[in-house]
Amino acid sequence: MRWLPMAILAAACASACALAYPRAAAPTPSAAQRWAPAGIASDEYESSPTFSPDGREFYFMRSDRNFAQWRILQSRCTADGWSPPQPPGFAAARPGLDADPFVSADGKRVYFVSARHDPKGEDLDIYYAEREADGWGEPVRMPKPVNSPASELLPRALADGRLLFGSARAGGFGRGDIYIAAPQRDGSWRVRNFGAPVSSAANEYEAELSRNGRELVAVIDRGDRSHLYRYRLENGRWRELGKVAARADVFQVSPLLSPRGDRLLFAQADGARSGEFFVIDLKPGADQRWPPDCAAAR
């Protein structure tokens, strides 16, 4: 599935939903396991997961069954488990404008994309909100060249202050590429294409980088739906390791690596349940305590 501006995503979903709910093809075996906590999973489409550093706050995106009308929701770990999801303070007043939340590793900022500035509701730009004593502050739209006339997707704040994201802006290698933005001393930003082999003539539009900077997972549409591809930094160069072992008959989106980079949480279609989160081990001996277990946290 290609990620498209909001105004035309509904039309694109006509084909995507056919892929999400195949009638003839049998599902491809997968090593991924469903992660569907009570109160989080629903008959709609959950994606774009992110946790606070202590694992007690969970932010995600919920869409309708046609993968439209996005909204960001927040759940907290309580004595009764994950609380009923509610819009966080920075969320837009109506659905269809906000997507792709991400809480920074220090928990002080939440990044997301929004079309709240666009009267047509089509251009997704990167915003952030600062954590304050009583919740999240007012959202701030990031400047150019981080944002562009094209849509930006799945922002990921790195420990060194840089920002990783996908964009279909002009001048790329293909329909969409992965970019990285670095803050400058004068307050401006410098943006560069992440480069080959991650960016290519295909459509790369989401990426997740491990905390040690050596593992990367990208969402790429190479003409057969969007799937998850792994990369590893070896001797200063990125090497593709192949696809994550998810279903081949549906698309996957919104990868999130564990702090150790040994497990991956992502979203994919799940039949009558619409879209759910799935988790998969990327390395032997992966830490099974992640994603955070609200019951264990209590």
GROMACS .gro file of C-alpha atoms in nm:
model
  298
    1MET     CA    1   0.000   0.000   0.000
    2ARG     CA    2   0.124   0.347  -0.082
    3TRP     CA    3   0.080   0.609   0.189
    4LEU     CA    4  -0.107   0.897   0.029
    5PRO     CA    5  -0.240   1.236   0.137
    6MET     CA    6  -0.559   1.213   0.339
    7ALA     CA    7  -0.793   1.337   0.071
    8ILE     CA    8  -0.711   1.049  -0.163
    9LEU     CA    9  -0.628   0.775   0.087
   10ALA     CA   10  -0.989   0.659   0.099
   11ALA     CA   11  -0.975   0.581  -0.272
   12ALA     CA   12  -0.643   0.404  -0.232
   13CYS     CA   13  -0.790   0.200   0.052
   14ALA     CA   14  -1.035   0.036  -0.185
   15SER     CA   15  -0.746  -0.179  -0.305
   16ALA     CA   16  -0.568  -0.185   0.029
   17CYS     CA   17  -0.871  -0.323   0.208
   18ALA     CA   18  -0.900  -0.595  -0.052
   19LEU     CA   19  -0.544  -0.686   0.039
   20ALA     CA   20  -0.625  -0.664   0.408
   21TYR     CA   21  -0.913  -0.908   0.383
   22PRO     CA   22  -0.823  -1.158   0.106
   23ARG     CA   23  -1.100  -1.399   0.011
   24ALA     CA   24  -0.904  -1.655  -0.184
   25ALA     CA   25  -0.538  -1.651  -0.084
   26ALA     CA   26  -0.448  -1.826   0.241
   27PRO     CA   27  -0.244  -1.621   0.490
   28THR     CA   28   0.130  -1.664   0.467
   29PRO     CA   29   0.282  -1.823   0.781
   30SER     CA   30   0.449  -1.569   1.009
   31ALA     CA   31   0.667  -1.579   1.318
   32ALA     CA   32   0.490  -1.269   1.451
   33GLN     CA   33   0.248  -1.297   1.742
   34ARG     CA   34  -0.056  -1.080   1.802
   35TRP     CA   35  -0.014  -0.818   2.078
   36ALA     CA   36  -0.367  -0.715   2.165
   37PRO     CA   37  -0.408  -0.592   2.525
   38ALA     CA   38  -0.762  -0.570   2.655
   39GLY     CA   39  -0.891  -0.216   2.612
   40ILE     CA   40  -0.644  -0.139   2.331
   41ALA     CA   41  -0.748  -0.387   2.065
   42SER     CA   42  -1.075  -0.313   1.887
   43ASP     CA   43  -1.261  -0.392   1.565
   44GLU     CA   44  -1.094  -0.087   1.410
   45TYR     CA   45  -0.733  -0.047   1.291
   46GLU     CA   46  -0.466   0.019   1.556
   47SER     CA   47  -0.118   0.128   1.443
   48SER     CA   48   0.175   0.365   1.517
   49PRO     CA   49   0.254   0.248   1.872
   50THR     CA   50   0.482   0.434   2.114
   51PHE     CA   51   0.547   0.414   2.490
   52SER     CA   52   0.665   0.655   2.755
   53PRO     CA   53   1.010   0.563   2.895
   54ASP     CA   54   0.860   0.397   3.204
   55GLY     CA   55   0.618   0.192   2.993
   56ARG     CA   56   0.314   0.325   3.175
   57GLU     CA   57   0.179   0.547   2.895
   58PHE     CA   58   0.087   0.411   2.555
   59TYR     CA   59   0.009   0.628   2.253
   60PHE     CA   60  -0.115   0.496   1.920
   61MET     CA   61  -0.322   0.576   1.615
   62ARG     CA   62  -0.665   0.431   1.556
   63SER     CA   63  -0.833   0.437   1.215
   64ASP     CA   64  -1.166   0.311   1.093
   65ARG     CA   65  -1.187  -0.018   0.906
   66ASN     CA   66  -1.108   0.161   0.579
   67PHE     CA   67  -0.783   0.295   0.729
   68ALA     CA   68  -0.922   0.649   0.733
   69GLN     CA   69  -1.035   0.902   0.996
   70TRP     CA   70  -0.713   0.874   1.192
   71ARG     CA   71  -0.691   0.993   1.550
   72ILE     CA   72  -0.422   0.970   1.815
   73LEU     CA   73  -0.521   0.805   2.142
   74GLN     CA   74  -0.353   0.762   2.479
   75SER     CA   75  -0.390   0.487   2.738
   76ARG     CA   76  -0.236   0.470   3.086
   77CYS     CA   77  -0.139   0.170   3.294
   78THR     CA   78  -0.375   0.164   3.593
   79ALA     CA   79  -0.465  -0.080   3.869
   80ASP     CA   80  -0.727  -0.218   3.629
   81GLY     CA   81  -0.494  -0.253   3.332
   82TRP     CA   82  -0.467  -0.022   3.031
   83SER     CA   83  -0.720   0.257   3.067
   84PRO     CA   84  -0.985   0.321   2.798
   85PRO     CA   85  -0.803   0.512   2.520
   86GLN     CA   86  -0.871   0.885   2.508
   87PRO     CA   87  -0.738   1.169   2.288
   88PRO     CA   88  -0.431   1.330   2.452
   89GLY     CA   89  -0.422   1.702   2.513
   90PHE     CA   90  -0.228   1.779   2.195
   91ALA     CA   91  -0.470   1.592   1.966
   92ALA     CA   92  -0.675   1.772   1.702
   93ALA     CA   93  -1.041   1.837   1.778
   94ARG     CA   94  -1.165   1.615   1.495
   95PRO     CA   95  -1.049   1.286   1.336
   96GLY     CA   96  -0.859   1.268   1.010
   97LEU     CA   97  -0.589   1.522   1.095
   98ASP     CA   98  -0.330   1.360   1.328
   99ALA     CA   99  -0.120   1.046   1.294
  100ASP     CA  100   0.206   0.872   1.386
  101PRO     CA  101   0.278   0.970   1.749
  102PHE     CA  102   0.624   0.910   1.897
  103VAL     CA  103   0.741   0.980   2.252
  104SER     CA  104   1.110   1.071   2.278
  105ALA     CA  105   1.342   0.843   2.478
  106ASP     CA  106   1.355   1.096   2.763
  107GLY     CA  107   0.976   1.131   2.765
  108LYS     CA  108   0.990   1.510   2.737
  109ARG     CA  109   0.849   1.545   2.385
  110VAL     CA  110   0.590   1.379   2.171
  111TYR     CA  111   0.624   1.408   1.793
  112PHE     CA  112   0.343   1.344   1.546
  113VAL     CA  113   0.224   1.441   1.201
  114SER     CA  114  -0.081   1.654   1.139
  115ALA     CA  115  -0.274   1.827   0.862
  116ARG     CA  116  -0.439   2.072   1.102
  117HIS     CA  117  -0.272   2.363   0.921
  118ASP     CA  118  -0.414   2.261   0.581
  119PRO     CA  119  -0.773   2.361   0.504
  120LYS     CA  120  -0.797   2.059   0.274
  121GLY     CA  121  -0.663   1.825   0.543
  122GLU     CA  122  -0.412   1.666   0.304
  123ASP     CA  123  -0.060   1.793   0.382
  124LEU     CA  124   0.092   1.609   0.679
  125ASP     CA  125   0.367   1.804   0.857
  126ILE     CA  126   0.569   1.716   1.167
  127TYR     CA  127   0.464   1.873   1.498
  128TYR     CA  128   0.581   1.827   1.855
  129ALA     CA  129   0.451   1.906   2.203
  130GLU     CA  130   0.654   1.949   2.523
  131ARG     CA  131   0.564   1.768   2.843
  132GLU     CA  132   0.451   2.008   3.114
  133ALA     CA  133   0.362   1.961   3.481
  134ASP     CA  134  -0.006   1.909   3.401
  135GLY     CA  135   0.021   1.733   3.064
  136TRP     CA  136   0.131   1.823   2.713
  137GLY     CA  137   0.183   2.180   2.598
  138GLU     CA  138   0.056   2.340   2.279
  139PRO     CA  139   0.171   2.168   1.957
  140VAL     CA  140   0.450   2.336   1.759
  141ARG     CA  141   0.480   2.290   1.382
  142MET     CA  142   0.837   2.223   1.279
  143PRO     CA  143   0.995   2.461   1.025
  144LYS     CA  144   1.121   2.410   0.673
  145PRO     CA  145   1.317   2.220   0.548
  146VAL     CA  146   1.202   1.953   0.796
  147ASN     CA  147   0.851   2.002   0.661
  148SER     CA  148   0.788   2.039   0.290
  149PRO     CA  149   0.496   2.078   0.046
  150ALA     CA  150   0.478   1.695   0.045
  151SER     CA  151   0.361   1.487   0.340
  152GLU     CA  152   0.604   1.382   0.615
  153LEU     CA  153   0.546   1.057   0.802
  154LEU     CA  154   0.644   0.863   1.116
  155PRO     CA  155   0.885   1.107   1.286
  156ARG     CA  156   1.147   0.946   1.509
  157ALA     CA  157   1.355   1.161   1.746
  158LEU     CA  158   1.707   1.024   1.793
  159ALA     CA  159   1.916   1.058   2.109
  160ASP     CA  160   2.154   1.308   1.944
  161GLY     CA  161   1.873   1.548   1.851
  162ARG     CA  162   1.832   1.441   1.491
  163LEU     CA  163   1.495   1.347   1.343
  164LEU     CA  164   1.424   1.052   1.114
  165PHE     CA  165   1.113   1.053   0.894
  166GLY     CA  166   0.967   0.958   0.559
  167SER     CA  167   0.869   1.203   0.287
  168ALA     CA  168   0.761   1.210  -0.077
  169ARG     CA  169   0.923   1.551  -0.130
  170ALA     CA  170   1.076   1.651  -0.463
  171GLY     CA  171   1.433   1.551  -0.540
  172GLY     CA  172   1.422   1.201  -0.393
  173PHE     CA  173   1.526   0.867  -0.541
  174GLY     CA  174   1.172   0.738  -0.587
  175ARG     CA  175   0.808   0.789  -0.492
  176GLY     CA  176   0.906   0.831  -0.127
  177ASP     CA  177   1.235   0.824   0.063
  178ILE     CA  178   1.371   0.824   0.416
  179TYR     CA  179   1.524   1.150   0.542
  180ILE     CA  180   1.720   1.263   0.844
  181ALA     CA  181   1.717   1.617   0.982
  182ALA     CA  182   1.996   1.760   1.201
  183PRO     CA  183   1.959   2.072   1.417
  184GLN     CA  184   2.216   2.347   1.359
  185ARG     CA  185   2.372   2.588   1.610
  186ASP     CA  186   2.177   2.883   1.472
  187GLY     CA  187   1.844   2.705   1.530
  188SER     CA  188   1.794   2.603   1.168
  189TRP     CA  189   1.778   2.246   1.038
  190ARG     CA  190   1.972   2.061   0.771
  191VAL     CA  191   1.790   1.776   0.598
  192ARG     CA  192   1.952   1.504   0.389
  193ASN     CA  193   1.828   1.193   0.218
  194PHE     CA  194   1.919   0.884   0.420
  195GLY     CA  195   2.063   0.744   0.099
  196ALA     CA  196   2.106   0.403  -0.059
  197PRO     CA  197   2.031   0.126  -0.005
  198VAL     CA  198   1.749   0.236   0.230
  199SER     CA  199   1.621   0.506  -0.007
  200SER     CA  200   1.573   0.378  -0.361
  201ALA     CA  201   1.350   0.399  -0.668
  202ALA     CA  202   1.078   0.221  -0.469
  203ASN     CA  203   0.843   0.387  -0.219
  204GLU     CA  204   1.006   0.410   0.125
  205TYR     CA  205   0.788   0.609   0.363
  206GLU     CA  206   0.849   0.495   0.722
  207ALA     CA  207   1.164   0.395   0.911
  208GLU     CA  208   1.264   0.305   1.265
  209LEU     CA  209   1.626   0.323   1.387
  210SER     CA  210   1.757   0.133   1.689
  211ARG     CA  211   1.897   0.329   1.982
  212ASN     CA  212   2.251   0.213   1.905
  213GLY     CA  213   2.210   0.339   1.547
  214ARG     CA  214   2.305   0.006   1.392
  215GLU     CA  215   1.967  -0.154   1.310
  216LEU     CA  216   1.695  -0.007   1.090
  217VAL     CA  217   1.352  -0.126   0.982
  218ALA     CA  218   1.181   0.047   0.688
  219VAL     CA  219   0.833   0.023   0.539
  220ILE     CA  220   0.875  -0.014   0.164
  221ASP     CA  221   0.636  -0.068  -0.124
  222ARG     CA  222   0.827  -0.238  -0.406
  223GLY     CA  223   0.516  -0.296  -0.612
  224ASP     CA  224   0.374  -0.585  -0.406
  225ARG     CA  225   0.227  -0.394  -0.108
  226SER     CA  226   0.418  -0.233   0.174
  227HIS     CA  227   0.633  -0.466   0.381
  228LEU     CA  228   0.897  -0.439   0.652
  229TYR     CA  229   1.264  -0.461   0.550
  230ARG     CA  230   1.561  -0.488   0.786
  231TYR     CA  231   1.900  -0.319   0.750
  232ARG     CA  232   2.221  -0.336   0.955
  233LEU     CA  233   2.513  -0.094   0.965
  234GLU     CA  234   2.832  -0.287   0.893
  235ASN     CA  235   3.172  -0.123   0.845
  236GLY     CA  236   3.007   0.215   0.796
  237ARG     CA  237   2.762   0.094   0.530
  238TRP     CA  238   2.402  -0.017   0.548
  239ARG     CA  239   2.329  -0.373   0.433
  240GLU     CA  240   1.981  -0.508   0.364
  241LEU     CA  241   1.896  -0.823   0.562
  242GLY     CA  242   1.564  -0.897   0.392
  243LYS     CA  243   1.200  -0.889   0.494
  244VAL     CA  244   1.067  -0.922   0.845
  245ALA     CA  245   0.877  -1.252   0.865
  246ALA     CA  246   0.527  -1.105   0.854
  247ARG     CA  247   0.233  -1.198   0.633
  248ALA     CA  248   0.295  -1.147   0.262
  249ASP     CA  249  -0.074  -1.115   0.172
  250VAL     CA  250  -0.134  -0.794   0.369
  251PHE     CA  251   0.062  -0.474   0.423
  252GLN     CA  252   0.255  -0.381   0.740
  253VAL     CA  253   0.310  -0.031   0.882
  254SER     CA  254   0.447   0.166   1.180
  255PRO     CA  255   0.748  -0.034   1.305
  256LEU     CA  256   0.868   0.026   1.662
  257LEU     CA  257   1.189  -0.136   1.791
  258SER     CA  258   1.237  -0.231   2.154
  259PRO     CA  259   1.502  -0.033   2.347
  260ARG     CA  260   1.746  -0.321   2.292
  261GLY     CA  261   1.655  -0.346   1.923
  262ASP     CA  262   1.582  -0.718   1.958
  263ARG     CA  263   1.202  -0.711   1.918
  264LEU     CA  264   0.974  -0.529   1.675
  265LEU     CA  265   0.616  -0.411   1.722
  266PHE     CA  266   0.416  -0.327   1.409
  267ALA     CA  267   0.063  -0.323   1.269
  268GLN     CA  268  -0.099  -0.540   1.005
  269ALA     CA  269  -0.449  -0.650   0.905
  270ASP     CA  270  -0.604  -0.924   1.114
  271GLY     CA  271  -0.922  -1.042   0.945
  272ALA     CA  272  -1.243  -0.959   1.127
  273ARG     CA  273  -1.041  -0.774   1.392
  274SER     CA  274  -0.942  -0.517   1.127
  275GLY     CA  275  -0.581  -0.416   1.210
  276GLU     CA  276  -0.389  -0.517   1.521
  277PHE     CA  277  -0.041  -0.494   1.668
  278PHE     CA  278   0.201  -0.781   1.622
  279VAL     CA  279   0.538  -0.844   1.784
  280ILE     CA  280   0.830  -1.048   1.655
  281ASP     CA  281   1.174  -1.144   1.785
  282LEU     CA  282   1.459  -1.014   1.568
  283LYS     CA  283   1.740  -1.181   1.761
  284PRO     CA  284   1.785  -1.499   1.965
  285GLY     CA  285   1.720  -1.446   2.334
  286ALA     CA  286   1.511  -1.133   2.276
  287ASP     CA  287   1.382  -0.968   2.593
  288GLN     CA  288   1.025  -1.091   2.631
  289ARG     CA  289   0.946  -0.817   2.884
  290TRP     CA  290   0.886  -0.579   2.592
  291PRO     CA  291   0.633  -0.453   2.488
  292PRO     CA  292   0.560  -0.335   2.843
  293ASP     CA  293   0.309  -0.554   3.026
  294CYS     CA  294   0.067  -0.332   3.217
  295ALA     CA  295  -0.014  -0.613   3.458
  296ALA     CA  296   0.355  -0.663   3.532
  297ALA     CA  297   0.402  -0.287   3.567
  298ARG     CA  298   0.144  -0.286   3.843
   0.00000   0.00000   0.00000
